[in-house]
Amino acid sequence: MRKGNVRIALIGLLDESPSNGYQLIRSIVTRSAGRWRPSAGSIYPTLAQLIDERLATIPAGDPERRHRLTRLGRAVAAEQRAQFAGLWPAEPPSPASDAAHLQEICRELQLVAARLTDAAPPERLVRAASILEHAHHELERLLRSSTQESR
């Protein structure tokens, strides 16, 4: 994707809902059916530029640091709606892109778990382990049901 597309994508996505950088990256990967995986190195500088241009803001006290469009930002989003819609594939995702998306989520999960391990207090680590154990059991159950269906 061209650099200008990052800006159009961020403005369009923020017009739909306030989001932080991580959420915006995931939205782009999902909407593009895994074909576009912008890096944090392209997302965060563009968000900073939108703030500098007074198109977006992060409200004070928002613990998730979700960016929101300003009135001016919403006006720009309205002007760019057709360009925003043209960024995403018209056809539904293929099974290969679904598999790529699942693998991307697993990589992101590893990164978040590593950050938690480095920074979280013990009670948060216990909670994180519980969440991951639950997800593991659910995925195992899904695998078992898929295996039984294919027989």
GROMACS .gro file of C-alpha atoms in nm:
model
  151
    1MET     CA    1   0.000   0.000   0.000
    2ARG     CA    2   0.111   0.354  -0.067
    3LYS     CA    3   0.203   0.578   0.225
    4GLY     CA    4  -0.097   0.806   0.164
    5ASN     CA    5  -0.326   0.508   0.207
    6VAL     CA    6  -0.222   0.475   0.573
    7ARG     CA    7  -0.350   0.827   0.637
    8ILE     CA    8  -0.677   0.763   0.451
    9ALA     CA    9  -0.727   0.432   0.635
   10LEU     CA   10  -0.664   0.586   0.978
   11ILE     CA   11  -0.896   0.879   0.919
   12GLY     CA   12  -1.168   0.646   0.788
   13LEU     CA   13  -1.135   0.400   1.074
   14LEU     CA   14  -1.128   0.676   1.337
   15ASP     CA   15  -1.442   0.819   1.177
   16GLU     CA   16  -1.611   0.488   1.258
   17SER     CA   17  -1.488   0.459   1.617
   18PRO     CA   18  -1.216   0.582   1.853
   19SER     CA   19  -0.920   0.344   1.851
   20ASN     CA   20  -0.564   0.312   1.966
   21GLY     CA   21  -0.277   0.228   1.733
   22TYR     CA   22  -0.290  -0.144   1.803
   23GLN     CA   23  -0.665  -0.157   1.731
   24LEU     CA   24  -0.614   0.035   1.409
   25ILE     CA   25  -0.346  -0.206   1.289
   26ARG     CA   26  -0.576  -0.502   1.360
   27SER     CA   27  -0.867  -0.332   1.182
   28ILE     CA   28  -0.655  -0.277   0.871
   29VAL     CA   29  -0.534  -0.638   0.870
   30THR     CA   30  -0.892  -0.763   0.913
   31ARG     CA   31  -1.047  -0.534   0.653
   32SER     CA   32  -0.780  -0.610   0.398
   33ALA     CA   33  -0.827  -0.984   0.455
   34GLY     CA   34  -0.466  -1.007   0.569
   35ARG     CA   35  -0.328  -0.848   0.252
   36TRP     CA   36  -0.214  -0.530   0.423
   37ARG     CA   37  -0.018  -0.545   0.748
   38PRO     CA   38   0.097  -0.193   0.835
   39SER     CA   39   0.378  -0.166   1.086
   40ALA     CA   40   0.371   0.039   1.402
   41GLY     CA   41   0.642   0.243   1.231
   42SER     CA   42   0.390   0.364   0.975
   43ILE     CA   43   0.084   0.388   1.201
   44TYR     CA   44   0.214   0.584   1.500
   45PRO     CA   45   0.392   0.862   1.307
   46THR     CA   46   0.078   0.910   1.098
   47LEU     CA   47  -0.135   0.932   1.413
   48ALA     CA   48   0.108   1.189   1.554
   49GLN     CA   49   0.077   1.387   1.232
   50LEU     CA   50  -0.304   1.378   1.254
   51ILE     CA   51  -0.279   1.518   1.606
   52ASP     CA   52  -0.034   1.788   1.493
   53GLU     CA   53  -0.277   1.886   1.217
   54ARG     CA   54  -0.562   1.895   1.470
   55LEU     CA   55  -0.751   1.623   1.285
   56ALA     CA   56  -0.735   1.384   1.581
   57THR     CA   57  -0.691   1.397   1.954
   58ILE     CA   58  -0.641   1.165   2.249
   59PRO     CA   59  -0.870   1.276   2.532
   60ALA     CA   60  -0.691   1.330   2.861
   61GLY     CA   61  -0.746   1.044   3.103
   62ASP     CA   62  -0.820   0.781   2.838
   63PRO     CA   63  -0.622   0.481   2.971
   64GLU     CA   64  -0.640   0.306   2.632
   65ARG     CA   65  -0.507   0.616   2.451
   66ARG     CA   66  -0.779   0.595   2.187
   67HIS     CA   67  -0.755   0.850   1.913
   68ARG     CA   68  -1.070   1.039   1.816
   69LEU     CA   69  -1.131   1.263   1.520
   70THR     CA   70  -1.190   1.630   1.587
   71ARG     CA   71  -1.462   1.823   1.405
   72LEU     CA   72  -1.206   1.910   1.137
   73GLY     CA   73  -1.103   1.545   1.119
   74ARG     CA   74  -1.463   1.436   1.064
   75ALA     CA   75  -1.493   1.689   0.779
   76VAL     CA   76  -1.180   1.544   0.616
   77ALA     CA   77  -1.318   1.192   0.666
   78ALA     CA   78  -1.640   1.290   0.488
   79GLU     CA   79  -1.436   1.418   0.191
   80GLN     CA   80  -1.234   1.094   0.173
   81ARG     CA   81  -1.510   0.834   0.217
   82ALA     CA   82  -1.487   0.703  -0.139
   83GLN     CA   83  -1.109   0.667  -0.114
   84PHE     CA   84  -1.147   0.489   0.222
   85ALA     CA   85  -1.401   0.242   0.082
   86GLY     CA   86  -1.170   0.170  -0.212
   87LEU     CA   87  -0.889   0.049   0.015
   88TRP     CA   88  -1.055  -0.282   0.102
   89PRO     CA   89  -1.108  -0.585  -0.120
   90ALA     CA   90  -1.458  -0.628  -0.258
   91GLU     CA   91  -1.446  -1.008  -0.252
   92PRO     CA   92  -1.478  -1.206   0.073
   93PRO     CA   93  -1.160  -1.333   0.237
   94SER     CA   94  -1.029  -1.667   0.116
   95PRO     CA   95  -0.953  -1.958   0.351
   96ALA     CA   96  -0.582  -1.883   0.297
   97SER     CA   97  -0.628  -1.526   0.421
   98ASP     CA   98  -0.830  -1.656   0.716
   99ALA     CA   99  -0.538  -1.883   0.806
  100ALA     CA  100  -0.294  -1.593   0.767
  101HIS     CA  101  -0.515  -1.381   0.991
  102LEU     CA  102  -0.519  -1.653   1.258
  103GLN     CA  103  -0.140  -1.678   1.241
  104GLU     CA  104  -0.110  -1.298   1.271
  105ILE     CA  105  -0.330  -1.301   1.582
  106CYS     CA  106  -0.109  -1.574   1.733
  107ARG     CA  107   0.203  -1.363   1.671
  108GLU     CA  108   0.036  -1.057   1.823
  109LEU     CA  109  -0.071  -1.266   2.122
  110GLN     CA  110   0.289  -1.378   2.176
  111LEU     CA  111   0.407  -1.017   2.172
  112VAL     CA  112   0.143  -0.904   2.420
  113ALA     CA  113   0.215  -1.199   2.649
  114ALA     CA  114   0.587  -1.116   2.643
  115ARG     CA  115   0.514  -0.753   2.732
  116LEU     CA  116   0.289  -0.866   3.017
  117THR     CA  117   0.556  -1.101   3.146
  118ASP     CA  118   0.802  -0.812   3.159
  119ALA     CA  119   0.575  -0.552   3.316
  120ALA     CA  120   0.267  -0.693   3.486
  121PRO     CA  121   0.226  -0.759   3.857
  122PRO     CA  122   0.179  -1.125   3.962
  123GLU     CA  123  -0.201  -1.103   3.990
  124ARG     CA  124  -0.222  -0.985   3.627
  125LEU     CA  125   0.002  -1.271   3.518
  126VAL     CA  126  -0.230  -1.520   3.689
  127ARG     CA  127  -0.530  -1.361   3.512
  128ALA     CA  128  -0.347  -1.365   3.177
  129ALA     CA  129  -0.259  -1.734   3.220
  130SER     CA  130  -0.623  -1.811   3.297
  131ILE     CA  131  -0.740  -1.631   2.982
  132LEU     CA  132  -0.488  -1.816   2.767
  133GLU     CA  133  -0.573  -2.154   2.923
  134HIS     CA  134  -0.941  -2.093   2.848
  135ALA     CA  135  -0.858  -1.997   2.487
  136HIS     CA  136  -0.639  -2.307   2.454
  137HIS     CA  137  -0.921  -2.535   2.571
  138GLU     CA  138  -1.169  -2.367   2.334
  139LEU     CA  139  -0.933  -2.408   2.039
  140GLU     CA  140  -0.873  -2.773   2.128
  141ARG     CA  141  -1.249  -2.828   2.139
  142LEU     CA  142  -1.285  -2.657   1.800
  143LEU     CA  143  -1.010  -2.877   1.657
  144ARG     CA  144  -1.174  -3.193   1.793
  145SER     CA  145  -1.510  -3.098   1.644
  146SER     CA  146  -1.347  -3.019   1.306
  147THR     CA  147  -1.165  -3.353   1.309
  148GLN     CA  148  -1.486  -3.541   1.388
  149GLU     CA  149  -1.678  -3.359   1.113
  150SER     CA  150  -1.418  -3.453   0.850
  151ARG     CA  151  -1.450  -3.828   0.925
   0.00000   0.00000   0.00000
